Coordinates of C-alpha atoms and ligand atoms in Angstrom, one line a residue:
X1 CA -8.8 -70.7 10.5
X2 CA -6.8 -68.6 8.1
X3 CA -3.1 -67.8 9.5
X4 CA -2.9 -64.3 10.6
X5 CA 0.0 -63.2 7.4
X6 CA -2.7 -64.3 4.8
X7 CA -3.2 -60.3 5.0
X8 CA -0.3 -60.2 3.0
X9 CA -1.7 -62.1 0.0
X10 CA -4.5 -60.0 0.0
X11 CA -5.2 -57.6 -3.3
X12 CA -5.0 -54.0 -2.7
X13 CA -6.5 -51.9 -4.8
X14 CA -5.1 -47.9 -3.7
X15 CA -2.2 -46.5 -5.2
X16 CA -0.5 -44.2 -2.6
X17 CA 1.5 -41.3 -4.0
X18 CA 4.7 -40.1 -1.6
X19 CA 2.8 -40.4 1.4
X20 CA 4.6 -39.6 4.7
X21 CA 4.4 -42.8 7.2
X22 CA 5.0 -42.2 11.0
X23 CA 8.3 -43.2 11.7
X24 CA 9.1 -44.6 15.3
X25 CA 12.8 -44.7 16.3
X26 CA 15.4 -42.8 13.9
X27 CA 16.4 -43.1 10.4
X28 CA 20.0 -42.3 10.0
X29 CA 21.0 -39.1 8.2
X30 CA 23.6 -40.6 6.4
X31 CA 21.1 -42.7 4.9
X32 CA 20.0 -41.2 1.4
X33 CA 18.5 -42.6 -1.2
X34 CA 15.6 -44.9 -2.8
X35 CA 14.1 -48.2 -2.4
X36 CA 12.5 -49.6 -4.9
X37 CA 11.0 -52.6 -4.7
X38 CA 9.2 -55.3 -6.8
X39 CA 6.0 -58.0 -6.3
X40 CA 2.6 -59.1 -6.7
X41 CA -0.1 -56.8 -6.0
X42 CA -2.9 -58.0 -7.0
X43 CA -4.0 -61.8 -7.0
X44 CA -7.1 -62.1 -9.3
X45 CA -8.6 -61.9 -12.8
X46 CA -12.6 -61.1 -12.5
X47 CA -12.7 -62.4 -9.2
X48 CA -11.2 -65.6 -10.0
X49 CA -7.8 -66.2 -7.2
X50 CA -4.8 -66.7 -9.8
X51 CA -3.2 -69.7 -8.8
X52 CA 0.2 -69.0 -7.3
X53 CA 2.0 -66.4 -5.3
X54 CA 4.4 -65.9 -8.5
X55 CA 1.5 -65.3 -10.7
X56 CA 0.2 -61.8 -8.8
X57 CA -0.1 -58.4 -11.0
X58 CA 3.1 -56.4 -10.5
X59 CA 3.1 -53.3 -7.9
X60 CA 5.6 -51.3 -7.7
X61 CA 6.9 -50.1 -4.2
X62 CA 9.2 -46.7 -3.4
X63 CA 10.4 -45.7 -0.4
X64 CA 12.2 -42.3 -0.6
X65 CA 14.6 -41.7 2.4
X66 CA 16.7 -38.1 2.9
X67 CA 18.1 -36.8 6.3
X68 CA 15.9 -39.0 8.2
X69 CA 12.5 -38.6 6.4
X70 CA 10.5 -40.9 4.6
X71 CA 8.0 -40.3 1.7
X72 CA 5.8 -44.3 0.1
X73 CA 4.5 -45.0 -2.8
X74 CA 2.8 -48.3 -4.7
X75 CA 1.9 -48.2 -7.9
X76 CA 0.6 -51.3 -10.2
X77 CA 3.2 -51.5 -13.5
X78 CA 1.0 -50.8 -16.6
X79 CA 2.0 -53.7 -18.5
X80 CA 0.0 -55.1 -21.3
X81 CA -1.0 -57.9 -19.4
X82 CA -2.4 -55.3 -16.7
X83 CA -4.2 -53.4 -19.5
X84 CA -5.7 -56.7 -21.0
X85 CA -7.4 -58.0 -17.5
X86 CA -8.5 -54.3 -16.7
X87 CA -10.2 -54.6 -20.4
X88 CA -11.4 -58.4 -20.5
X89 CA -10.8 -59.5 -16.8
X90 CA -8.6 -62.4 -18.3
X91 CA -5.2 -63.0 -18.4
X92 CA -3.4 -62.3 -21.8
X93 CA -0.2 -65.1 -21.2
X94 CA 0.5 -67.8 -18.7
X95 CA 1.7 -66.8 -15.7
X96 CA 4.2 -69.0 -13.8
X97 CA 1.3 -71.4 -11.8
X98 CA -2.0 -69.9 -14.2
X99 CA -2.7 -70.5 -17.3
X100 CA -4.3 -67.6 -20.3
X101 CA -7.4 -68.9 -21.9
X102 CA -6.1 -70.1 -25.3
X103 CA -6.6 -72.7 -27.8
X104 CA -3.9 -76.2 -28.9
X105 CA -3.3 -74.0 -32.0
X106 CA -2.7 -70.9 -29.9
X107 CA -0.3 -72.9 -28.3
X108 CA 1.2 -74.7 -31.4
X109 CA 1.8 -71.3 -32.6
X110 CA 2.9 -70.0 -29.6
X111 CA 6.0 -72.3 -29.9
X112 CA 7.3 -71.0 -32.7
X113 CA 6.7 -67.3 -31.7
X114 CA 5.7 -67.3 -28.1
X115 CA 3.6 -63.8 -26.5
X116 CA 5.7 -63.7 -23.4
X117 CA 3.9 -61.9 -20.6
X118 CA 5.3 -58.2 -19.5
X119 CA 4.2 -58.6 -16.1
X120 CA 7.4 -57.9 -14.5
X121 CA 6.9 -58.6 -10.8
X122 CA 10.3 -60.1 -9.7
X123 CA 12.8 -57.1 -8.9
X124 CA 13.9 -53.8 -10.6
X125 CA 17.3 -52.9 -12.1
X126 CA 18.4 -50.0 -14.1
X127 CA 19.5 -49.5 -17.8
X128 CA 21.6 -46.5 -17.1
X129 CA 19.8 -44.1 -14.7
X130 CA 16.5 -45.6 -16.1
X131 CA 15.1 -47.9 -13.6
X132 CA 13.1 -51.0 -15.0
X133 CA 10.8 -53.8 -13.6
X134 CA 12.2 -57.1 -14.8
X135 CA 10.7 -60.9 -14.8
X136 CA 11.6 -64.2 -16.0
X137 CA 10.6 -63.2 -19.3
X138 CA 12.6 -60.9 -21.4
X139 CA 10.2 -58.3 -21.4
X140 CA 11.3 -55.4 -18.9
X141 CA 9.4 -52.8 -17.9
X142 CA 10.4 -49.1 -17.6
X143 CA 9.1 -46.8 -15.4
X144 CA 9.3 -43.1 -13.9
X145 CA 11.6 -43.4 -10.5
X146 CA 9.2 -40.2 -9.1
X147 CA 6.0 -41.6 -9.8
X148 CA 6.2 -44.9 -10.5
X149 CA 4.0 -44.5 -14.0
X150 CA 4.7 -47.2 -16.2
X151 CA 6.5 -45.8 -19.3
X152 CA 6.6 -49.3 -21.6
X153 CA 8.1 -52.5 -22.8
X154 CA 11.8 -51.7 -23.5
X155 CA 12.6 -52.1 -27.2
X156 CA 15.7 -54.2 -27.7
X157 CA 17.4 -53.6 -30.6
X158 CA 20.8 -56.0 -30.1
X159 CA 18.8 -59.4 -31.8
X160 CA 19.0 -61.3 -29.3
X161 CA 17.0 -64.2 -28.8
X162 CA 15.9 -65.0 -26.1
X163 CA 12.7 -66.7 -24.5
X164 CA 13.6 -66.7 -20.9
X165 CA 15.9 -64.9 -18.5
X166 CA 16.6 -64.6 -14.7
X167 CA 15.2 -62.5 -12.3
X168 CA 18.8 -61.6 -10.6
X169 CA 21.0 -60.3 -12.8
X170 CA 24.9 -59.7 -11.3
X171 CA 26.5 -56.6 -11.6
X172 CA 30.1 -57.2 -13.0
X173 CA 31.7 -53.2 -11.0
X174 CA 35.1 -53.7 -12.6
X175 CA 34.4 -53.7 -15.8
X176 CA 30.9 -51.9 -15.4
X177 CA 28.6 -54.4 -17.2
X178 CA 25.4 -56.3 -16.1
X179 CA 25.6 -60.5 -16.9
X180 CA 23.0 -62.6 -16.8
X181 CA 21.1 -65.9 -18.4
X182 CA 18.6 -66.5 -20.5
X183 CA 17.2 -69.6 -22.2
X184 CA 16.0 -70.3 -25.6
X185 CA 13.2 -72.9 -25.4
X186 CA 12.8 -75.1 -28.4
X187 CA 13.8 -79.3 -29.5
X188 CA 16.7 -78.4 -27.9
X189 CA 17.1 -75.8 -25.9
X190 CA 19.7 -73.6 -24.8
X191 CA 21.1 -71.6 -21.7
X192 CA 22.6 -68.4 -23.2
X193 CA 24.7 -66.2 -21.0
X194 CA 25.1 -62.3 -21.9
X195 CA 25.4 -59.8 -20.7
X196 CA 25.0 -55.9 -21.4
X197 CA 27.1 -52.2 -20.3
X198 CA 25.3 -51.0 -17.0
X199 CA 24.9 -47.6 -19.3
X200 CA 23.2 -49.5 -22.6
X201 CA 20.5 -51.6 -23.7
X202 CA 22.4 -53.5 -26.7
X203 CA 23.1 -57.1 -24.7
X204 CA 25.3 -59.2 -26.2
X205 CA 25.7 -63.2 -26.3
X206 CA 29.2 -64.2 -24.9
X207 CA 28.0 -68.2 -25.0
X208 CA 25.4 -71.3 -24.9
X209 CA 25.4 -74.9 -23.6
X210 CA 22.1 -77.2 -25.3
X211 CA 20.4 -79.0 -23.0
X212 CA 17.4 -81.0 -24.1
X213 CA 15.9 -81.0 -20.9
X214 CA 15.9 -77.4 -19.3
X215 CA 16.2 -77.3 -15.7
X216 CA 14.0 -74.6 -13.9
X217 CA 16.4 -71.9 -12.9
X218 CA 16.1 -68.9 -10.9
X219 CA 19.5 -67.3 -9.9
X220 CA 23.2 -68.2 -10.8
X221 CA 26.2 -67.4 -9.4
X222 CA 29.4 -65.1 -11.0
X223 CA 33.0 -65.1 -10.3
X224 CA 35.6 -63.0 -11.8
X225 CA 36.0 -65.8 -14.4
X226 CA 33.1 -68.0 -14.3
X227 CA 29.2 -68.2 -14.4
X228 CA 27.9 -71.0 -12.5
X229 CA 24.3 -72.6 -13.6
X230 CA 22.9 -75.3 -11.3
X231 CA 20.4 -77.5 -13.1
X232 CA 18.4 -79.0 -10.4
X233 CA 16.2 -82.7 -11.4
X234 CA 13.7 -80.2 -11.9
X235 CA 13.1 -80.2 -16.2
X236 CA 11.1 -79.1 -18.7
X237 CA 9.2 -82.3 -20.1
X238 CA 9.7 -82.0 -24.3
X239 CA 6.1 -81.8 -24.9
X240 CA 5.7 -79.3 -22.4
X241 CA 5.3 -76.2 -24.1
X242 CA 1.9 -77.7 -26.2
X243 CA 0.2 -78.4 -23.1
X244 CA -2.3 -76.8 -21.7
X245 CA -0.6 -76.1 -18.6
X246 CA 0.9 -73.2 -16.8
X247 CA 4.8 -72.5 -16.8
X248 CA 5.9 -74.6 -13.9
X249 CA 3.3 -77.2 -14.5
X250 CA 5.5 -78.1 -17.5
X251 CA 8.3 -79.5 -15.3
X252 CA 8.8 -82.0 -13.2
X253 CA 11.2 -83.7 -11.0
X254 CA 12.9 -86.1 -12.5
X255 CA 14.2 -88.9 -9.5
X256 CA 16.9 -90.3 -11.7
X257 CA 19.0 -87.4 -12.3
X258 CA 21.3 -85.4 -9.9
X259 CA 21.7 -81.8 -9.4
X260 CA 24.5 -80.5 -11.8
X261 CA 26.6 -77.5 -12.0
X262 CA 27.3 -75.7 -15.2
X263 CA 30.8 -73.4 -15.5
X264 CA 30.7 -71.4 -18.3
X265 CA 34.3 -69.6 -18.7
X266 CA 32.9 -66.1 -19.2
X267 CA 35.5 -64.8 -21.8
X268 CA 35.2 -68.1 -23.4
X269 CA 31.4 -68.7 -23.7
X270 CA 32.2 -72.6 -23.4
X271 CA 31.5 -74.8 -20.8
X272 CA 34.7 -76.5 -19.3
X273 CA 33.4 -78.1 -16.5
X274 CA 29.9 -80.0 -15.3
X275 CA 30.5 -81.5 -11.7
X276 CA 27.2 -83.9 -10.7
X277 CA 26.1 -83.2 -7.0
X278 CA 23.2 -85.0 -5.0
X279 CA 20.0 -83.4 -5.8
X280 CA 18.9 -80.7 -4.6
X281 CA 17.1 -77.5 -5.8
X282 CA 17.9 -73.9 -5.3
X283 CA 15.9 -70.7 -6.1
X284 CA 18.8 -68.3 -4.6
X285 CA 22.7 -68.0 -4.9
X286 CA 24.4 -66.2 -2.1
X287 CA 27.8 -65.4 -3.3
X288 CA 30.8 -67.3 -5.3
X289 CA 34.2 -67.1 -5.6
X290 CA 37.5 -68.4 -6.9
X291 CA 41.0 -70.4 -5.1
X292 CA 43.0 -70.4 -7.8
X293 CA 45.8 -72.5 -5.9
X294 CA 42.9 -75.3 -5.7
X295 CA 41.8 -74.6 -9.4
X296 CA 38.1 -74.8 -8.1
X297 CA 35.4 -72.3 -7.3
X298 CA 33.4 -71.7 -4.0
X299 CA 29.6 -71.3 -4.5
X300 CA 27.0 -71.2 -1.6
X301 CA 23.5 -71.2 -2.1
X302 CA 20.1 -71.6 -0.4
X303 CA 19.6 -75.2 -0.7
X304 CA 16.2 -77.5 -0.4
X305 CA 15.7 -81.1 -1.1
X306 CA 13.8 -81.0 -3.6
X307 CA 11.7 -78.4 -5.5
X308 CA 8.1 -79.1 -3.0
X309 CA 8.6 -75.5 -2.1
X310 CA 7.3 -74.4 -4.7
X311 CA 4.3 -76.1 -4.6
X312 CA 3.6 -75.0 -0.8
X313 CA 3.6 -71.4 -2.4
X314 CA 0.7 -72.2 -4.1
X315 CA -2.1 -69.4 -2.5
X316 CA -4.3 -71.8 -1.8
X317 CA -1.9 -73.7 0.2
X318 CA -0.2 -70.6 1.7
X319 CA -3.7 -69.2 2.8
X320 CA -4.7 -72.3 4.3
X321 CA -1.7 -72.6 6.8
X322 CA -2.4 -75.9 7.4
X323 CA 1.5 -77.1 5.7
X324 CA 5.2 -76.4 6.3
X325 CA 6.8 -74.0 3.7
X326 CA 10.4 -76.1 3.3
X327 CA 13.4 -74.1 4.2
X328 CA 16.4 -73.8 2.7
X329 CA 19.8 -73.9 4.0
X330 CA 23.0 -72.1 3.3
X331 CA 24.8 -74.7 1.7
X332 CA 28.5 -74.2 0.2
X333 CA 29.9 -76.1 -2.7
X334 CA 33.6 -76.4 -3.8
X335 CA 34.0 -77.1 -7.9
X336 CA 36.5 -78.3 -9.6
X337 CA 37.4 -76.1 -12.9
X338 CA 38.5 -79.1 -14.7
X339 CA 38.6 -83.0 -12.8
X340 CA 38.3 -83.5 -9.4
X341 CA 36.3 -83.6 -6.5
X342 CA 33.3 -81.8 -5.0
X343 CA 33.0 -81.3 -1.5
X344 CA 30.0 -79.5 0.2
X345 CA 29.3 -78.5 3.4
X346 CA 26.3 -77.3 5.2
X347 CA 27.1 -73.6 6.6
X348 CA 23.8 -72.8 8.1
X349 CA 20.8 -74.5 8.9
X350 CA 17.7 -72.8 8.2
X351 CA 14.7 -72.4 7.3
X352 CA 15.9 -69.6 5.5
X353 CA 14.8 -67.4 2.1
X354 CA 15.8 -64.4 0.5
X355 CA 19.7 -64.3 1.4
X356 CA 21.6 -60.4 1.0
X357 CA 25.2 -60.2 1.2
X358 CA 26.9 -56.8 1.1
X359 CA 26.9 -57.1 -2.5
X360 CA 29.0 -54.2 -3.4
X361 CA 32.1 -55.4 -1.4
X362 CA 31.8 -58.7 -1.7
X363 CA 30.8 -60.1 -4.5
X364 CA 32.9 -62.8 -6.2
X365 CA 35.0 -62.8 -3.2
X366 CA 35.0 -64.3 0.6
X367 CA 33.1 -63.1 2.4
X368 CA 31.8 -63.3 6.2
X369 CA 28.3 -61.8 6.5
X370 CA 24.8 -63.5 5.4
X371 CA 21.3 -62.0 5.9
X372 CA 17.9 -63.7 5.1
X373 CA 14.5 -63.8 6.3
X374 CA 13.9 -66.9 8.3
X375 CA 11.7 -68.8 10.8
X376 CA 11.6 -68.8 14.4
X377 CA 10.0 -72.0 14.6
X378 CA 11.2 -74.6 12.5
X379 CA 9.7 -76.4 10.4
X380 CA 8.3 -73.3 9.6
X381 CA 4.7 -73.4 9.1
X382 CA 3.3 -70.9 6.5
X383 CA 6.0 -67.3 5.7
X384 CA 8.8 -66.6 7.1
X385 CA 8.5 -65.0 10.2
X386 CA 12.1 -63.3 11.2
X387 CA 15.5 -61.8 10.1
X388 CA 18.8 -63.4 10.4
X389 CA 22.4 -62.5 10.2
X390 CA 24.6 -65.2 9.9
X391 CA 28.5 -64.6 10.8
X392 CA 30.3 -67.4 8.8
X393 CA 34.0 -66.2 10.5
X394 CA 32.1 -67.6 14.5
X395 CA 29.4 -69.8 13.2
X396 CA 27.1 -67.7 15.0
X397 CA 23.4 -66.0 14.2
X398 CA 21.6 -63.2 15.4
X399 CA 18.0 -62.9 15.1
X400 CA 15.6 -60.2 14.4
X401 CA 11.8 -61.0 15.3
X402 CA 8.8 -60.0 16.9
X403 CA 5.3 -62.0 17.1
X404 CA 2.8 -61.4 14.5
X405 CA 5.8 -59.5 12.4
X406 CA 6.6 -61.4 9.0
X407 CA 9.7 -59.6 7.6
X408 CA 10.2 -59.9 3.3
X409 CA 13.6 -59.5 1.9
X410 CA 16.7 -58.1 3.6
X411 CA 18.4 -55.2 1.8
X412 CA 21.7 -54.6 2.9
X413 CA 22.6 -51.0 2.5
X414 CA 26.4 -49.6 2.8
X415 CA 26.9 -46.7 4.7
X416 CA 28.4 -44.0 3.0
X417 CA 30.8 -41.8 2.2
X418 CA 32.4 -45.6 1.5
X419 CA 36.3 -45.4 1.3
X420 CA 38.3 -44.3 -1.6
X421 CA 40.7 -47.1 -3.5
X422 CA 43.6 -47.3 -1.3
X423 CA 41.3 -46.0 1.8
X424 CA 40.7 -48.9 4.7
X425 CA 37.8 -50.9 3.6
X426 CA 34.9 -50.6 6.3
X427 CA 34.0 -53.4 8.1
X428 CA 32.0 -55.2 6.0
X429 CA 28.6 -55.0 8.1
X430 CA 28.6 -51.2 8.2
X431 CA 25.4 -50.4 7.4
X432 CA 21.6 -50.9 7.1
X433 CA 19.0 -53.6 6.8
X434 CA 15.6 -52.2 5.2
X435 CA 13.2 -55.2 5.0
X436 CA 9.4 -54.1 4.1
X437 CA 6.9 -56.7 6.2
X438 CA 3.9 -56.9 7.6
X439 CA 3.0 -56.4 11.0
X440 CA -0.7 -58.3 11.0
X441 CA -1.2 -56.9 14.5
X442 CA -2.1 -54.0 13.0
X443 CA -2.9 -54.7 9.8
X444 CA -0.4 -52.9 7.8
X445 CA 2.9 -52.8 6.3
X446 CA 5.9 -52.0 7.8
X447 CA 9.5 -50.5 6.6
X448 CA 12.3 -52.2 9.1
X449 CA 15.4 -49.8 9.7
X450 CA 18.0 -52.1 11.3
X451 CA 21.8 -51.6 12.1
X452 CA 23.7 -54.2 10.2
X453 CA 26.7 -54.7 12.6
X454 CA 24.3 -55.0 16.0
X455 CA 21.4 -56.6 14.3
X456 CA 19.0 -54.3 16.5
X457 CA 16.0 -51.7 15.5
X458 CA 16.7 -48.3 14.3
X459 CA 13.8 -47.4 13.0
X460 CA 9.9 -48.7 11.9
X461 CA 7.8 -47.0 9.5
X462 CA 3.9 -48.0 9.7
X463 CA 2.5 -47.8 5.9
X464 CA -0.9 -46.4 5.1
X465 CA -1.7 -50.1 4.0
X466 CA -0.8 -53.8 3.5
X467 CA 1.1 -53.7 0.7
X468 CA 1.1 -57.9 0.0
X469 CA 4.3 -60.0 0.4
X470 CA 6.8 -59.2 -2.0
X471 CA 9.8 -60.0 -3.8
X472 CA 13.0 -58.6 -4.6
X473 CA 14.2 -54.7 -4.9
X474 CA 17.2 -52.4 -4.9
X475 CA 18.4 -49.5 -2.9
X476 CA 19.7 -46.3 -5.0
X477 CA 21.8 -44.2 -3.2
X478 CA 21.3 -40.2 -4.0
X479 CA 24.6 -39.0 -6.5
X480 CA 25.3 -42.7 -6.1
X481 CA 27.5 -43.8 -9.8
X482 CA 25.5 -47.0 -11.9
X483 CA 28.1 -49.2 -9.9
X484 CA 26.7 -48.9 -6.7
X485 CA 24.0 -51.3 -7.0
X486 CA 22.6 -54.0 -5.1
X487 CA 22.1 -57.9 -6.2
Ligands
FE2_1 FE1 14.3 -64.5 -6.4

């Protein structure tokens, strides 16, 4: 029998336009502002299931909040790759687990100049006020934050060249600029950190380290100083890219390597330091930071053992129920900048995904306060099931669940007016937690309104609809300034 949340990796095929949701509890009035948020909407091309979760048709989520009301909306992105299966009912370019119909000379060609799919499913960020659905492609999305219509590929002009980037760019508030990683793909290839002004579209390359085995990379971590890679055992194989095969299928893990960190210095662009750790594999950072008296950095992530979680987010495997999804764990690493040793500890158990830190205040800096979705009932069979708040200061966790209720990404969500500079800071859990989930009691989506700080319900919105399992998003607060963004 199918487990209950395969609802959630069900296509949907309505578009709702600022519909008002009943709203149980209260919303706080301070709370004003949108989420958007980002993930697959659609699972299949001419009735045929696409192959992984990862590989679903963007849809666009919005969830408008002012003085305690609440207007949704989902809208698919009109990328090209959208437009193609609406006109063929055939993908146009591998997705990440699902291969395009295409030829060996297709692919040969495709080498040299690769079509990279526009279907930007991952999250959304903004190129001054203009928000933008982004992927692990370079090829971002913009869109209309009222309506959600899909207003194009965005035209870079810097020459840049990229083949690949991350899904989680950082934010960089001091000196207003968004960093992040791409990858040229090639004999050798490269990792290429850039990064661009919050208000402009011209990126700009500060460095590159060659690798000529590219590890599959999701997130990295940023100090004030450093951006910190982690290759993982899992690599491209050289002939990948000829192969008939989708993304992912073109790396495997290799069991002779360990996991290795990369510090790029970011004024620099270079490398200085590479410290080898057991393997391991990570799809999320959590946070980093510097102690300059130990000349090392402090990076925590949500670590597995290896990279099988991907493959148990295969739909098939997912809708059959019948395996554990692995969990990760909060695990922290200290890094030496130049020689020395690296220690790591194990800061949570999980199973734990999707980790939120109140990114505003504490990025590249200690910090106390974790959130992430996470599993009542370890090992966890099938989604994620729960929220969690880890406090790192007591080593202690609260936890958010109710049966039949699978909870997707915590947002964390400042409450504002925040303080001025020179103002006390507020303590750093002041605020909310908006996770979208599904409540497959009911059949339908749900938006989650809780209070950071006591970890219980404010408020629960029941959507017209499942809206499937998503990704990633970000809150924008009304009159917020660009800087006030999340991860
Ligand atoms: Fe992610």
């Amino acid at each position: 029998m199918e487990p209950a949340y395969t609802v959630g990796l069900d296509s949907i095929s309505r578009e709702y336009d600022r519909v008002q949701p009943p709203i149980e509890g209260s919303i706080p009035t301070w709370l004003s502002g949108t989420l958007f948020r980002n993930g697959p909407g659609r699972f299949e091309t001419d009735g045929r299931s696409l192959n992984h979760w990862f590989d679903g048709l963007a849809m666009l989520r919005r969830f408008r909040i002012d003085d305690g009301s609440l207007t949704v909306s989902n809208r698919f992105l009109r990328s090209e790759e959208y437009t193609h299966i609406e006109e063929t009912g055939e993908l146009r370019c591998d997705q990440f687990g699902t291969t395009a119909p295409g030829s060996i000379l297709d692919r040969l060609r495709g080498v040299v100049n690769p079509t990279l799919t526009d279907n930007a499913s991952i999250s959304v960020d903004r190129i001054a006020q203009q928000p933008i659905a982004i992927t692990e492609t370079p090829n971002v999305v913009a869109f209309d934050p009222k309506t959600l219509s899909t207003e194009g590929v965005v035209e870079y002009t810097d020459g840049l060249s990229i083949t690949g980037s991350l899904g989680h760019p950082h934010y960089d508030f001091d000196r207003e600029m968004v960093v992040n990683v791409g990858i040229r793909f090639g004999r050798t290839s490269e990792y290429v950190l850039f990064e661009r002004p919050v208000e402009s579209a011209i990126r700009r390359e500060i460095g590159s380290f060659e690798t000529d085995c590219p590890a599959y990379i999701h997130s990295f971590g940023l100090t004030e100083r450093y951006a910190i890679l982690l290759e993982s055992p899992l690599r491209l194989r050289p002939t990948a890219l000829l192969r008939d095969q989708a993304f992912i299928e073109g790396y495997t893990w290799d069991d002779d390597r360990a996991s290795r960190f990369l510090l790029f210095d970011r004024a620099s662009g270079a490398v200085v330091s590479t410290p080898h750790v057991d393997p391991c594999f990570v799809f999320h950072h959590v946070n980093a930071f510097e102690q300059p008296a130990q000349n090392r950095v402090v990076v925590d992530v949500i670590a597995f053992e290896d990279s099988d979680v991907i493959g148990s987010l295969y739909l098939d495997r997912l809708r059959s129920g019948e395996e554990p999804v692995p969990g990760g764990e909060l695990r922290r690493y200290w890094l030496p900048v130049e020689d020395g040793p690296v220690e790591e500890a194990l800061l949570c158990d999980g199973p734990i995904k999707f980790p939120m830190v109140n990114y505003r205040q504490v990025t590249t800096r200690p910090y106390r306060y974790l959130y992430a979705a996470g599993h009542t009932d370890p090992p966890a069979i099938g989604l994620l099931n729960s929220l969690v708040k880890y406090d790192l200061e007591t080593d202690t966790r609260t936890v958010w669940s109710e049966p039949g209720v699978y909870p997707g990404e915590p947002v964390f969500v400042p409450r504002v007016p925040a303080p001025r500079p020179g103002e006390p800071a507020t303590d750093e859990d002041d605020g909310v937690i908006l996770s979208v989930g599904v409540d497959t009691r009911i059949d339908r989506s749900v938006l989650l309104v809780l209070d950071a700080a006591s970890f219980s319900e404010l408020a629960r919105a029941t959507l017209p609809a499942v809206f499937p399992f998503g990704f990633h998003g970000q809150w924008y607060p009304d009159g917020g300034d660009l800087h006030r963004t999340m991860p």
